[in-house]
Amino acid sequence: MRAALILLGLGLALREVTPAAPVLGALESFNRHFSYYETPNEIALTITDTLTVTDADGDNINGGTVVVATYEAGDTLVVTDTTVSGVTNTYSAGTLTLSGSANAADYQTVLRSVKYFRPDTWGFEDNPNTHSKTFTFEVTDVNAETATSVNRQFTIETAYFICTDVDPCTRTLN
């Protein structure tokens, strides 16, 4: 617990201030459905465009994670916005770990820039394959208070067709 001094009349009073945990919010609630009908290639998808990170008592965020809860070998998470100073990242086996003290807005920028990459190891075929991916976000502030985690679900359908300039393949988002 932190304490704050408050001047009351001629005396001083000591009041306990309960630190607030950070809050993750505004994450898209709908399941993103991607259909890939193209020559086998790497899949690269932005996980969220709307996630917000706040901390009511203004504490800096000290770290966080993005986890592929449905991890398969080959799944990779990458931070694509490297303009935020003070936040570093490492990735291993489905977990992207963020560290470093920065304000909530900076962590929000970093988390919104995380992309999911998947090389062509699913085997694009004539018959579509469906893959579900769940991504879990979490952050912790400098007082070791952790936000309630939030999840984002993707459904990725893959199929193989030959794409040409005359007959281009399409990517659809529902």
Coordinates of N, CA and C in Angstrom, one line a residue:
M1 N 0.8 -1.2 0.0 CA 0.0 0.0 0.0 C 0.9 1.2 0.0
R2 N 0.4 2.2 -0.8 CA 1.2 3.5 -0.7 C 0.4 4.4 0.2
A3 N 1.1 5.4 0.7 CA 0.5 6.4 1.6 C 0.6 7.8 1.0
A4 N -0.4 8.6 1.2 CA -0.4 10.0 0.7 C -0.7 10.9 1.9
L5 N 0.0 12.0 2.0 CA -0.2 13.0 3.0 C -1.2 14.0 2.5
I6 N -2.2 14.3 3.4 CA -3.2 15.3 3.0 C -3.2 16.4 4.1
L7 N -3.2 17.6 3.7 CA -3.2 18.7 4.7 C -4.7 19.0 5.0
L8 N -5.0 18.9 6.3 CA -6.4 19.2 6.7 C -6.3 20.3 7.8
G9 N -6.7 21.5 7.4 CA -6.7 22.6 8.3 C -5.2 22.9 8.7
L10 N -4.9 22.8 10.0 CA -3.6 23.0 10.5 C -2.8 21.7 10.7
G11 N -3.5 20.6 10.6 CA -2.7 19.3 10.8 C -2.5 18.5 9.6
L12 N -1.8 17.5 9.7 CA -1.5 16.6 8.6 C -2.3 15.3 8.9
A13 N -2.8 14.7 7.9 CA -3.4 13.4 8.0 C -2.8 12.4 7.0
L14 N -2.7 11.2 7.5 CA -2.1 10.1 6.6 C -3.2 9.3 6.1
R15 N -3.3 9.1 4.7 CA -4.4 8.3 4.1 C -3.7 7.2 3.3
E16 N -4.3 6.0 3.4 CA -3.8 4.9 2.6 C -4.4 5.0 1.2
V17 N -3.6 4.8 0.2 CA -4.1 4.8 -1.2 C -3.9 3.4 -1.7
T18 N -5.0 2.8 -2.2 CA -4.9 1.5 -2.7 C -4.5 1.6 -4.2
P19 N -3.4 1.0 -4.6 CA -3.0 1.1 -6.0 C -4.0 0.3 -6.9
A20 N -4.2 0.8 -8.1 CA -5.1 0.2 -9.0 C -4.3 -0.6 -10.0
A21 N -4.9 -1.8 -10.4 CA -4.3 -2.6 -11.4 C -4.5 -2.0 -12.7
P22 N -3.7 -2.3 -13.7 CA -3.9 -1.8 -15.1 C -5.2 -2.5 -15.6
V23 N -5.7 -1.9 -16.7 CA -6.9 -2.5 -17.3 C -6.7 -2.6 -18.8
L24 N -7.0 -3.8 -19.3 CA -7.0 -4.0 -20.8 C -8.4 -4.0 -21.2
G25 N -8.7 -3.2 -22.2 CA -10.1 -3.1 -22.7 C -10.2 -2.8 -24.2
A26 N -11.5 -2.7 -24.6 CA -11.8 -2.4 -26.0 C -11.3 -3.4 -27.0
L27 N -11.0 -4.6 -26.6 CA -10.6 -5.6 -27.5 C -11.7 -6.0 -28.4
E28 N -11.5 -6.2 -29.7 CA -12.6 -6.6 -30.5 C -13.2 -7.9 -30.0
S29 N -14.5 -7.9 -29.9 CA -15.2 -9.1 -29.3 C -15.6 -10.1 -30.4
F30 N -15.5 -9.8 -31.6 CA -15.9 -10.8 -32.6 C -14.7 -11.6 -33.0
N31 N -15.0 -12.8 -33.5 CA -14.0 -13.8 -34.0 C -13.7 -13.3 -35.4
R32 N -12.4 -13.1 -35.6 CA -11.9 -12.8 -37.0 C -11.8 -14.1 -37.8
H33 N -12.4 -14.1 -39.0 CA -12.3 -15.2 -39.8 C -11.6 -14.8 -41.1
F34 N -10.5 -15.5 -41.3 CA -9.6 -15.2 -42.5 C -9.7 -16.4 -43.4
S35 N -9.9 -16.1 -44.7 CA -9.8 -17.1 -45.7 C -8.7 -16.8 -46.7
Y36 N -7.8 -17.8 -46.8 CA -6.6 -17.6 -47.7 C -6.8 -18.6 -48.9
Y37 N -6.9 -18.1 -50.0 CA -7.0 -18.9 -51.2 C -5.9 -18.4 -52.2
E38 N -4.7 -18.9 -52.1 CA -3.6 -18.4 -52.8 C -2.5 -19.4 -52.9
T39 N -1.5 -19.0 -53.7 CA -0.3 -19.8 -53.7 C 0.3 -19.9 -52.3
P40 N 0.7 -21.0 -51.8 CA 1.2 -21.1 -50.4 C 2.2 -20.0 -50.1
N41 N 2.0 -19.4 -49.0 CA 2.8 -18.3 -48.6 C 2.7 -18.2 -47.1
E42 N 3.5 -17.2 -46.5 CA 3.4 -17.0 -45.1 C 2.2 -16.2 -44.8
I43 N 1.5 -16.5 -43.7 CA 0.4 -15.8 -43.2 C 0.9 -14.7 -42.2
A44 N 0.4 -13.5 -42.3 CA 0.8 -12.4 -41.4 C -0.5 -11.6 -41.0
L45 N -0.9 -11.7 -39.8 CA -2.2 -11.1 -39.4 C -2.0 -10.2 -38.1
T46 N -2.5 -9.0 -38.2 CA -2.6 -8.1 -37.0 C -3.6 -8.7 -36.1
I47 N -3.3 -8.8 -34.8 CA -4.2 -9.4 -33.8 C -5.3 -8.5 -33.4
T48 N -5.0 -7.2 -33.1 CA -6.0 -6.2 -32.6 C -5.6 -4.8 -33.1
D49 N -6.6 -4.1 -33.4 CA -6.5 -2.7 -33.8 C -7.0 -1.7 -32.7
T50 N -7.8 -2.3 -31.7 CA -8.5 -1.5 -30.8 C -8.2 -1.7 -29.3
L51 N -7.3 -2.6 -29.0 CA -7.0 -2.9 -27.6 C -6.5 -1.6 -26.9
T52 N -7.1 -1.3 -25.7 CA -6.6 -0.2 -24.9 C -5.9 -0.7 -23.6
V53 N -4.9 0.1 -23.1 CA -4.2 -0.2 -21.9 C -4.3 1.1 -21.0
T54 N -4.9 1.0 -19.8 CA -4.9 2.1 -18.9 C -4.5 1.6 -17.5
D55 N -4.1 2.6 -16.7 CA -3.9 2.4 -15.3 C -4.3 3.6 -14.5
A56 N -5.4 3.5 -13.8 CA -6.1 4.6 -13.1 C -5.2 5.4 -12.2
D57 N -4.2 4.8 -11.6 CA -3.4 5.6 -10.7 C -2.1 6.1 -11.4
G58 N -2.1 5.9 -12.8 CA -1.0 6.5 -13.5 C 0.3 5.8 -13.5
D59 N 0.3 4.6 -12.9 CA 1.6 3.9 -12.8 C 2.1 3.4 -14.2
N60 N 3.4 3.4 -14.4 CA 3.9 2.8 -15.6 C 3.6 1.3 -15.6
I61 N 3.6 0.8 -16.9 CA 3.5 -0.6 -17.1 C 4.9 -1.2 -17.1
N62 N 5.1 -2.3 -16.5 CA 6.4 -2.9 -16.3 C 6.7 -4.1 -17.2
G63 N 5.6 -4.7 -17.8 CA 5.8 -5.9 -18.6 C 4.4 -6.4 -19.0
G64 N 4.5 -7.4 -19.9 CA 3.3 -8.0 -20.4 C 3.6 -9.2 -21.2
T65 N 2.5 -9.9 -21.6 CA 2.7 -11.1 -22.5 C 1.5 -11.1 -23.5
V66 N 1.9 -11.7 -24.6 CA 0.8 -12.1 -25.6 C 1.1 -13.6 -25.8
V67 N 0.1 -14.4 -25.6 CA 0.3 -15.9 -25.6 C -0.6 -16.5 -26.7
V68 N 0.0 -17.3 -27.5 CA -0.8 -18.1 -28.5 C -1.3 -19.3 -27.7
A69 N -2.5 -19.2 -27.1 CA -3.0 -20.3 -26.3 C -3.2 -21.6 -27.0
T70 N -3.3 -21.5 -28.3 CA -3.5 -22.7 -29.2 C -2.2 -22.9 -30.0
Y71 N -1.1 -22.8 -29.3 CA 0.2 -22.8 -30.0 C 0.5 -24.1 -30.8
E72 N 1.0 -23.9 -32.0 CA 1.6 -25.1 -32.7 C 3.0 -24.7 -33.2
A73 N 3.8 -25.6 -33.3 CA 5.2 -25.3 -33.8 C 5.1 -24.5 -35.1
G74 N 5.8 -23.5 -35.2 CA 5.8 -22.6 -36.4 C 5.0 -21.3 -36.2
D75 N 4.2 -21.2 -35.1 CA 3.5 -20.0 -34.8 C 4.5 -19.0 -34.3
T76 N 4.4 -17.8 -34.7 CA 5.3 -16.7 -34.3 C 4.6 -15.4 -34.0
L77 N 4.9 -14.7 -33.0 CA 4.4 -13.4 -32.7 C 5.5 -12.4 -32.8
V78 N 5.3 -11.3 -33.5 CA 6.3 -10.3 -33.7 C 5.8 -8.9 -33.4
V79 N 6.6 -8.0 -32.7 CA 6.2 -6.6 -32.5 C 6.7 -5.9 -33.7
T80 N 5.8 -5.2 -34.4 CA 6.1 -4.6 -35.7 C 6.4 -3.1 -35.5
D81 N 6.0 -2.5 -34.4 CA 6.3 -1.1 -34.1 C 7.4 -1.0 -33.2
T82 N 8.6 -0.6 -33.7 CA 9.8 -0.5 -32.9 C 10.1 0.9 -32.5
T83 N 9.2 1.8 -32.6 CA 9.4 3.2 -32.3 C 9.3 3.5 -30.8
V84 N 8.7 2.6 -30.1 CA 8.5 2.9 -28.6 C 9.8 2.5 -27.9
S85 N 10.3 3.5 -27.2 CA 11.6 3.2 -26.5 C 11.3 2.7 -25.1
G86 N 12.1 1.9 -24.6 CA 12.0 1.4 -23.2 C 11.2 0.0 -23.1
V87 N 10.6 -0.4 -24.2 CA 9.9 -1.7 -24.2 C 10.7 -2.7 -25.1
T88 N 11.1 -3.8 -24.5 CA 11.8 -4.8 -25.3 C 10.9 -6.0 -25.3
N89 N 11.3 -6.9 -26.3 CA 10.4 -8.1 -26.4 C 11.3 -9.3 -26.7
T90 N 10.8 -10.5 -26.3 CA 11.4 -11.8 -26.6 C 10.3 -12.7 -27.0
Y91 N 10.6 -13.7 -27.8 CA 9.5 -14.7 -28.2 C 10.1 -16.1 -28.1
S92 N 9.3 -16.9 -27.5 CA 9.6 -18.4 -27.4 C 8.4 -19.2 -27.3
A93 N 8.3 -20.2 -28.1 CA 7.2 -21.2 -28.1 C 5.8 -20.7 -27.7
G94 N 5.4 -19.7 -28.4 CA 4.0 -19.2 -28.3 C 3.8 -18.1 -27.3
T95 N 4.9 -17.6 -26.6 CA 4.8 -16.5 -25.7 C 5.7 -15.4 -26.1
L96 N 5.1 -14.2 -26.3 CA 5.8 -13.0 -26.6 C 5.8 -12.3 -25.2
T97 N 7.0 -12.0 -24.7 CA 7.2 -11.4 -23.4 C 7.7 -9.9 -23.6
L98 N 7.0 -9.0 -23.1 CA 7.4 -7.6 -23.1 C 7.9 -7.2 -21.8
S99 N 9.0 -6.4 -21.8 CA 9.5 -5.9 -20.5 C 10.1 -4.5 -20.7
G100 N 10.2 -3.8 -19.5 CA 10.6 -2.4 -19.5 C 9.5 -1.5 -19.0
S101 N 9.9 -0.5 -18.3 CA 8.9 0.5 -17.8 C 8.6 1.5 -18.8
A102 N 7.3 1.7 -19.1 CA 6.8 2.7 -20.0 C 5.4 3.0 -19.7
N103 N 4.9 4.1 -20.1 CA 3.5 4.4 -19.8 C 2.5 3.5 -20.5
A104 N 1.2 3.6 -20.1 CA 0.2 2.7 -20.7 C 0.0 2.9 -22.1
A105 N 0.1 4.2 -22.6 CA -0.1 4.5 -24.0 C 1.0 3.8 -24.9
D106 N 2.2 3.8 -24.4 CA 3.3 3.1 -25.1 C 3.1 1.6 -25.2
Y107 N 2.6 1.0 -24.1 CA 2.4 -0.4 -24.1 C 1.2 -0.7 -25.1
Q108 N 0.2 0.2 -25.1 CA -0.9 0.0 -26.0 C -0.4 0.0 -27.4
T109 N 0.4 0.9 -27.8 CA 1.0 1.0 -29.1 C 1.7 -0.3 -29.5
V110 N 2.5 -0.8 -28.6 CA 3.3 -2.0 -28.8 C 2.3 -3.2 -29.0
L111 N 1.3 -3.3 -28.1 CA 0.4 -4.5 -28.2 C -0.4 -4.5 -29.5
R112 N -0.8 -3.3 -29.9 CA -1.6 -3.2 -31.1 C -0.7 -3.5 -32.4
S113 N 0.6 -3.5 -32.2 CA 1.5 -3.8 -33.4 C 1.9 -5.2 -33.5
V114 N 1.4 -6.1 -32.5 CA 1.8 -7.5 -32.5 C 1.1 -8.2 -33.7
K115 N 1.9 -8.9 -34.5 CA 1.4 -9.7 -35.6 C 1.7 -11.1 -35.4
Y116 N 0.7 -11.9 -35.9 CA 0.8 -13.4 -35.9 C 1.4 -13.8 -37.2
F117 N 2.5 -14.5 -37.2 CA 3.0 -15.1 -38.5 C 2.9 -16.6 -38.5
R118 N 2.7 -17.1 -39.6 CA 2.6 -18.5 -39.8 C 3.2 -18.9 -41.1
P119 N 4.3 -19.6 -41.2 CA 4.9 -20.0 -42.5 C 4.0 -21.1 -43.1
D120 N 4.2 -21.4 -44.3 CA 3.4 -22.4 -45.0 C 3.8 -23.8 -44.6
T121 N 3.4 -24.2 -43.3 CA 3.6 -25.5 -42.9 C 2.3 -26.2 -42.6
W122 N 1.2 -25.6 -42.8 CA -0.1 -26.2 -42.7 C -0.5 -27.0 -43.9
G123 N 0.2 -26.8 -45.0 CA 0.0 -27.6 -46.2 C -1.3 -27.1 -46.9
F124 N -1.2 -26.0 -47.6 CA -2.4 -25.5 -48.3 C -2.8 -26.6 -49.3
E125 N -4.1 -26.9 -49.4 CA -4.5 -28.0 -50.2 C -5.8 -27.6 -51.0
D126 N -6.2 -28.4 -51.9 CA -7.5 -28.1 -52.6 C -8.7 -28.0 -51.7
N127 N -8.7 -28.8 -50.7 CA -9.7 -28.8 -49.7 C -9.3 -27.9 -48.5
P128 N -10.2 -26.9 -48.1 CA -9.8 -26.0 -47.1 C -9.5 -26.7 -45.7
N129 N -8.5 -26.2 -45.0 CA -8.2 -26.6 -43.6 C -8.6 -25.4 -42.8
T130 N -9.2 -25.7 -41.6 CA -9.5 -24.6 -40.7 C -8.6 -24.7 -39.4
H131 N -8.1 -23.6 -39.0 CA -7.2 -23.5 -37.8 C -7.8 -22.4 -36.9
S132 N -8.0 -22.8 -35.6 CA -8.4 -21.8 -34.7 C -7.2 -21.3 -33.8
K133 N -7.1 -20.0 -33.6 CA -6.1 -19.5 -32.8 C -6.7 -18.6 -31.7
T134 N -6.2 -18.7 -30.5 CA -6.6 -17.8 -29.4 C -5.4 -17.1 -28.9
F135 N -5.5 -15.8 -28.8 CA -4.4 -15.0 -28.3 C -4.8 -14.4 -27.0
T136 N -4.0 -14.5 -25.9 CA -4.2 -13.9 -24.6 C -3.3 -12.8 -24.3
F137 N -3.8 -11.6 -23.9 CA -3.0 -10.4 -23.6 C -3.1 -10.2 -22.1
E138 N -1.9 -9.8 -21.5 CA -1.8 -9.5 -20.1 C -0.7 -8.5 -19.9
V139 N -0.9 -7.5 -18.9 CA 0.1 -6.6 -18.6 C 0.2 -6.4 -17.1
T140 N 1.4 -6.0 -16.6 CA 1.6 -5.8 -15.1 C 2.2 -4.5 -15.0
D141 N 1.8 -3.7 -13.9 CA 2.4 -2.4 -13.7 C 3.6 -2.5 -12.7
V142 N 4.2 -1.3 -12.5 CA 5.4 -1.3 -11.6 C 5.2 -1.7 -10.2
N143 N 3.9 -1.8 -9.8 CA 3.6 -2.3 -8.4 C 3.3 -3.8 -8.4
A144 N 3.6 -4.5 -9.5 CA 3.3 -5.9 -9.7 C 1.8 -6.2 -9.7
E145 N 1.0 -5.2 -10.0 CA -0.5 -5.5 -10.1 C -0.7 -5.8 -11.6
T146 N -1.5 -6.9 -11.8 CA -1.7 -7.5 -13.1 C -3.1 -7.3 -13.6
A147 N -3.2 -6.8 -14.8 CA -4.6 -6.7 -15.4 C -5.2 -8.0 -15.6
T148 N -6.5 -8.0 -15.6 CA -7.3 -9.2 -16.0 C -7.0 -9.5 -17.5
S149 N -6.6 -10.7 -17.8 CA -6.2 -11.0 -19.2 C -7.5 -10.9 -20.1
V150 N -7.2 -10.6 -21.4 CA -8.3 -10.6 -22.4 C -7.8 -11.5 -23.5
N151 N -8.8 -12.1 -24.2 CA -8.5 -13.1 -25.3 C -9.1 -12.6 -26.6
R152 N -8.4 -13.0 -27.7 CA -8.9 -12.7 -29.1 C -8.8 -14.0 -29.8
Q153 N -9.9 -14.3 -30.6 CA -10.0 -15.6 -31.3 C -9.9 -15.3 -32.8
F154 N -9.2 -16.1 -33.5 CA -9.1 -16.1 -35.0 C -9.5 -17.5 -35.5
T155 N -10.1 -17.5 -36.7 CA -10.3 -18.7 -37.4 C -9.7 -18.5 -38.8
I156 N -8.7 -19.3 -39.1 CA -8.0 -19.2 -40.4 C -8.3 -20.4 -41.3
E157 N -8.8 -20.1 -42.4 CA -9.1 -21.2 -43.4 C -8.1 -21.1 -44.5
T158 N -7.5 -22.2 -44.8 CA -6.5 -22.2 -45.9 C -6.8 -23.2 -47.0
A159 N -6.6 -22.8 -48.2 CA -6.7 -23.7 -49.3 C -5.8 -23.2 -50.4
Y160 N -5.4 -24.1 -51.3 CA -4.4 -23.9 -52.3 C -5.1 -23.7 -53.7
F161 N -4.8 -22.6 -54.3 CA -5.2 -22.4 -55.7 C -4.1 -21.6 -56.4
I162 N -3.9 -21.8 -57.7 CA -2.9 -21.1 -58.4 C -3.4 -19.7 -58.7
C163 N -2.6 -18.7 -58.3 CA -3.0 -17.3 -58.5 C -2.1 -16.7 -59.6
T164 N -2.8 -15.9 -60.4 CA -2.1 -15.3 -61.5 C -2.6 -13.8 -61.6
D165 N -1.9 -13.0 -62.4 CA -2.3 -11.6 -62.6 C -3.7 -11.6 -63.3
V166 N -4.0 -12.6 -64.1 CA -5.3 -12.6 -64.8 C -6.4 -13.1 -63.8
D167 N -6.1 -14.0 -63.0 CA -7.1 -14.6 -62.1 C -6.5 -14.5 -60.6
P168 N -6.5 -13.3 -60.0 CA -5.9 -13.2 -58.7 C -6.8 -13.9 -57.6
C169 N -6.1 -14.3 -56.6 CA -6.7 -14.9 -55.5 C -7.2 -13.8 -54.5
T170 N -8.1 -14.1 -53.7 CA -8.6 -13.0 -52.8 C -8.4 -13.5 -51.3
R171 N -8.3 -12.5 -50.5 CA -8.3 -12.7 -49.0 C -9.6 -12.1 -48.5
T172 N -10.4 -12.8 -47.8 CA -11.6 -12.2 -47.3 C -11.6 -12.2 -45.7
L173 N -12.2 -11.1 -45.2 CA -12.3 -11.0 -43.7 C -13.7 -10.8 -43.4
N174 N -14.2 -11.7 -42.6 CA -15.6 -11.6 -42.1 C -15.7 -11.1 -40.7

